[in-house]
PDB file of C-alpha atoms in Angstrom:
ATOM      1  CA  MET U   1       9.349  13.885  19.459  1.00 42.00           C
ATOM      2  CA  SER U   2      12.279  16.214  18.876  1.00 50.00           C
ATOM      3  CA  ILE U   3      12.953  19.347  20.892  1.00 56.00           C
ATOM      4  CA  ALA U   4      12.052  22.543  19.043  1.00 53.00           C
ATOM      5  CA  GLY U   5      15.083  24.520  17.901  1.00 59.00           C
ATOM      6  CA  ASP U   6      13.678  27.740  19.345  1.00 63.00           C
ATOM      7  CA  LEU U   7      13.473  26.154  22.774  1.00 68.00           C
ATOM      8  CA  ILE U   8      17.145  25.200  22.948  1.00 71.00           C
ATOM      9  CA  ARG U   9      18.699  27.927  20.754  1.00 72.00           C
ATOM     10  CA  GLY U  10      19.601  30.209  23.655  1.00 80.00           C
ATOM     11  CA  HIS U  11      21.266  27.362  25.512  1.00 87.00           C
ATOM     12  CA  THR U  12      23.543  25.911  22.830  1.00 92.00           C
ATOM     13  CA  ASP U  13      26.644  27.440  24.428  1.00 95.00           C
ATOM     14  CA  ALA U  14      25.736  25.954  27.813  1.00 95.00           C
ATOM     15  CA  VAL U  15      25.307  22.501  26.275  1.00 95.00           C
ATOM     16  CA  ILE U  16      28.637  22.661  24.419  1.00 96.00           C
ATOM     17  CA  LEU U  17      30.554  23.970  27.433  1.00 97.00           C
ATOM     18  CA  ALA U  18      29.027  21.267  29.639  1.00 97.00           C
ATOM     19  CA  ARG U  19      30.244  18.574  27.225  1.00 96.00           C
ATOM     20  CA  LEU U  20      33.746  20.118  27.129  1.00 98.00           C
ATOM     21  CA  LEU U  21      33.936  20.184  30.931  1.00 97.00           C
ATOM     22  CA  ARG U  22      34.134  16.388  30.733  1.00 96.00           C
ATOM     23  CA  SER U  23      36.894  16.230  28.126  1.00 96.00           C
ATOM     24  CA  ASP U  24      38.288  17.800  24.974  1.00 97.00           C
ATOM     25  CA  SER U  25      36.317  16.734  21.944  1.00 96.00           C
ATOM     26  CA  TYR U  26      35.578  17.441  18.278  1.00 95.00           C
ATOM     27  CA  GLY U  27      32.355  18.611  16.675  1.00 94.00           C
ATOM     28  CA  TYR U  28      30.961  15.341  15.367  1.00 93.00           C
ATOM     29  CA  GLU U  29      31.625  13.552  18.654  1.00 95.00           C
ATOM     30  CA  ILE U  30      29.970  16.325  20.672  1.00 96.00           C
ATOM     31  CA  ASN U  31      26.891  16.261  18.452  1.00 93.00           C
ATOM     32  CA  LYS U  32      26.733  12.455  18.606  1.00 95.00           C
ATOM     33  CA  THR U  33      26.943  12.576  22.419  1.00 95.00           C
ATOM     34  CA  ILE U  34      24.204  15.217  22.633  1.00 92.00           C
ATOM     35  CA  SER U  35      21.987  13.089  20.404  1.00 91.00           C
ATOM     36  CA  ALA U  36      22.679   9.939  22.446  1.00 95.00           C
ATOM     37  CA  ILE U  37      22.062  11.595  25.821  1.00 94.00           C
ATOM     38  CA  SER U  38      18.807  13.120  24.551  1.00 91.00           C
ATOM     39  CA  SER U  39      17.697   9.798  23.017  1.00 92.00           C
ATOM     40  CA  GLY U  40      17.824  11.409  19.587  1.00 89.00           C
ATOM     41  CA  ARG U  41      15.485  14.263  20.526  1.00 86.00           C
ATOM     42  CA  LEU U  42      18.169  16.945  20.273  1.00 85.00           C
ATOM     43  CA  GLU U  43      20.619  17.172  17.436  1.00 81.00           C
ATOM     44  CA  LEU U  44      22.336  20.425  16.599  1.00 85.00           C
ATOM     45  CA  LYS U  45      22.652  21.403  12.974  1.00 87.00           C
ATOM     46  CA  GLU U  46      26.262  21.410  11.830  1.00 90.00           C
ATOM     47  CA  ALA U  47      26.125  25.144  11.014  1.00 91.00           C
ATOM     48  CA  THR U  48      24.738  25.914  14.491  1.00 90.00           C
ATOM     49  CA  LEU U  49      27.437  23.845  16.161  1.00 93.00           C
ATOM     50  CA  TYR U  50      30.374  25.349  14.280  1.00 93.00           C
ATOM     51  CA  THR U  51      29.007  28.901  14.592  1.00 95.00           C
ATOM     52  CA  ALA U  52      28.843  28.326  18.354  1.00 96.00           C
ATOM     53  CA  PHE U  53      32.412  26.972  18.395  1.00 97.00           C
ATOM     54  CA  LYS U  54      33.632  30.077  16.575  1.00 97.00           C
ATOM     55  CA  ARG U  55      31.729  32.409  18.919  1.00 97.00           C
ATOM     56  CA  LEU U  56      32.941  30.585  22.049  1.00 98.00           C
ATOM     57  CA  GLU U  57      36.520  30.652  20.798  1.00 98.00           C
ATOM     58  CA  GLU U  58      36.337  34.379  19.996  1.00 98.00           C
ATOM     59  CA  GLN U  59      35.037  34.972  23.545  1.00 97.00           C
ATOM     60  CA  GLY U  60      37.992  33.042  24.983  1.00 98.00           C
ATOM     61  CA  LEU U  61      35.731  30.355  26.477  1.00 98.00           C
ATOM     62  CA  ILE U  62      37.228  27.524  24.421  1.00 98.00           C
ATOM     63  CA  THR U  63      40.390  26.899  22.437  1.00 98.00           C
ATOM     64  CA  SER U  64      40.943  24.573  19.509  1.00 97.00           C
ATOM     65  CA  TYR U  65      43.790  22.457  18.261  1.00 96.00           C
ATOM     66  CA  TRP U  66      44.394  19.875  15.576  1.00 94.00           C
ATOM     67  CA  GLY U  67      44.662  16.267  16.663  1.00 88.00           C
ATOM     68  CA  ASP U  68      44.838  12.864  15.035  1.00 77.00           C
ATOM     69  CA  SER U  69      41.976  10.421  15.436  1.00 66.00           C
ATOM     70  CA  GLY U  70      44.281   7.430  15.272  1.00 69.00           C
ATOM     71  CA  ALA U  71      42.810   6.407  11.917  1.00 70.00           C
ATOM     72  CA  GLY U  72      44.913   8.986  10.100  1.00 72.00           C
ATOM     73  CA  ALA U  73      42.220  11.681   9.990  1.00 79.00           C
ATOM     74  CA  ARG U  74      43.030  15.079  11.488  1.00 87.00           C
ATOM     75  CA  ARG U  75      40.287  16.594  13.574  1.00 92.00           C
ATOM     76  CA  ARG U  76      39.857  19.966  15.201  1.00 95.00           C
ATOM     77  CA  TYR U  77      39.458  19.408  18.927  1.00 96.00           C
ATOM     78  CA  TYR U  78      37.973  21.897  21.332  1.00 98.00           C
ATOM     79  CA  ALA U  79      38.987  22.441  24.961  1.00 98.00           C
ATOM     80  CA  ILE U  80      37.338  24.575  27.613  1.00 98.00           C
ATOM     81  CA  THR U  81      39.354  27.429  29.157  1.00 98.00           C
ATOM     82  CA  PRO U  82      39.203  28.611  32.780  1.00 98.00           C
ATOM     83  CA  ALA U  83      36.933  31.459  31.602  1.00 98.00           C
ATOM     84  CA  GLY U  84      34.779  28.842  29.878  1.00 98.00           C
ATOM     85  CA  GLN U  85      34.499  26.870  33.113  1.00 98.00           C
ATOM     86  CA  LEU U  86      33.203  29.974  34.888  1.00 98.00           C
ATOM     87  CA  ALA U  87      30.808  30.699  32.028  1.00 98.00           C
ATOM     88  CA  SER U  88      29.563  27.108  32.134  1.00 97.00           C
ATOM     89  CA  ARG U  89      28.723  27.403  35.825  1.00 97.00           C
ATOM     90  CA  ARG U  90      26.942  30.714  35.222  1.00 97.00           C
ATOM     91  CA  LEU U  91      24.976  29.380  32.240  1.00 95.00           C
ATOM     92  CA  THR U  92      24.000  26.239  34.152  1.00 95.00           C
ATOM     93  CA  LYS U  93      22.727  28.366  37.025  1.00 96.00           C
ATOM     94  CA  GLU U  94      20.770  30.555  34.585  1.00 93.00           C
ATOM     95  CA  TRP U  95      19.244  27.425  33.017  1.00 92.00           C
ATOM     96  CA  GLN U  96      18.244  26.042  36.414  1.00 94.00           C
ATOM     97  CA  GLU U  97      16.614  29.338  37.376  1.00 94.00           C
ATOM     98  CA  THR U  98      14.802  29.525  34.027  1.00 90.00           C
ATOM     99  CA  LYS U  99      13.616  25.928  34.360  1.00 91.00           C
ATOM    100  CA  GLU U 100      12.338  26.610  37.864  1.00 94.00           C
ATOM    101  CA  ILE U 101      10.372  29.646  36.659  1.00 94.00           C
ATOM    102  CA  MET U 102       8.979  27.779  33.635  1.00 90.00           C
ATOM    103  CA  ASP U 103       7.951  24.834  35.813  1.00 93.00           C
ATOM    104  CA  LYS U 104       5.981  27.219  38.019  1.00 93.00           C
ATOM    105  CA  LEU U 105       4.432  29.071  35.081  1.00 93.00           C
ATOM    106  CA  LEU U 106       3.372  25.880  33.341  1.00 91.00           C
ATOM    107  CA  GLU U 107       2.142  24.125  36.456  1.00 88.00           C
ATOM    108  CA  VAL U 108      -1.517  23.212  36.296  1.00 79.00           C
ATOM    109  CA  GLU U 109      -3.277  23.380  39.611  1.00 66.00           C
ATOM    110  CA  GLU U 110      -5.382  20.407  40.467  1.00 60.00           C
ATOM    111  CA  GLU U 111      -9.066  21.067  40.800  1.00 55.00           C
ATOM    112  CA  THR U 112     -10.472  20.310  44.241  1.00 53.00           C
TER     113      THR U 112
END
């Protein structure tokens, strides 16, 4: 069962920033990692991913640079900025608060 796009759409930036906190990376690798960690249940569309990269870069939360993959291919790598690190912490906190609220709202009380 895959995760509905509407459910994760507002949290794409948080997911990308969290991946970049670990290390600089390029789009395909980030998407592959997200898919692997979610056991294939979450995979961002390429357009969604690159739109998010552009938005995050315009906001000064990430930077990009060209790097070589070692196999001769040039890839655009993304790196998180100090402002991006702060944003990542804020977005993670917002997600945790939202999850806590949703858990409470969706909780089914046991009948006694």
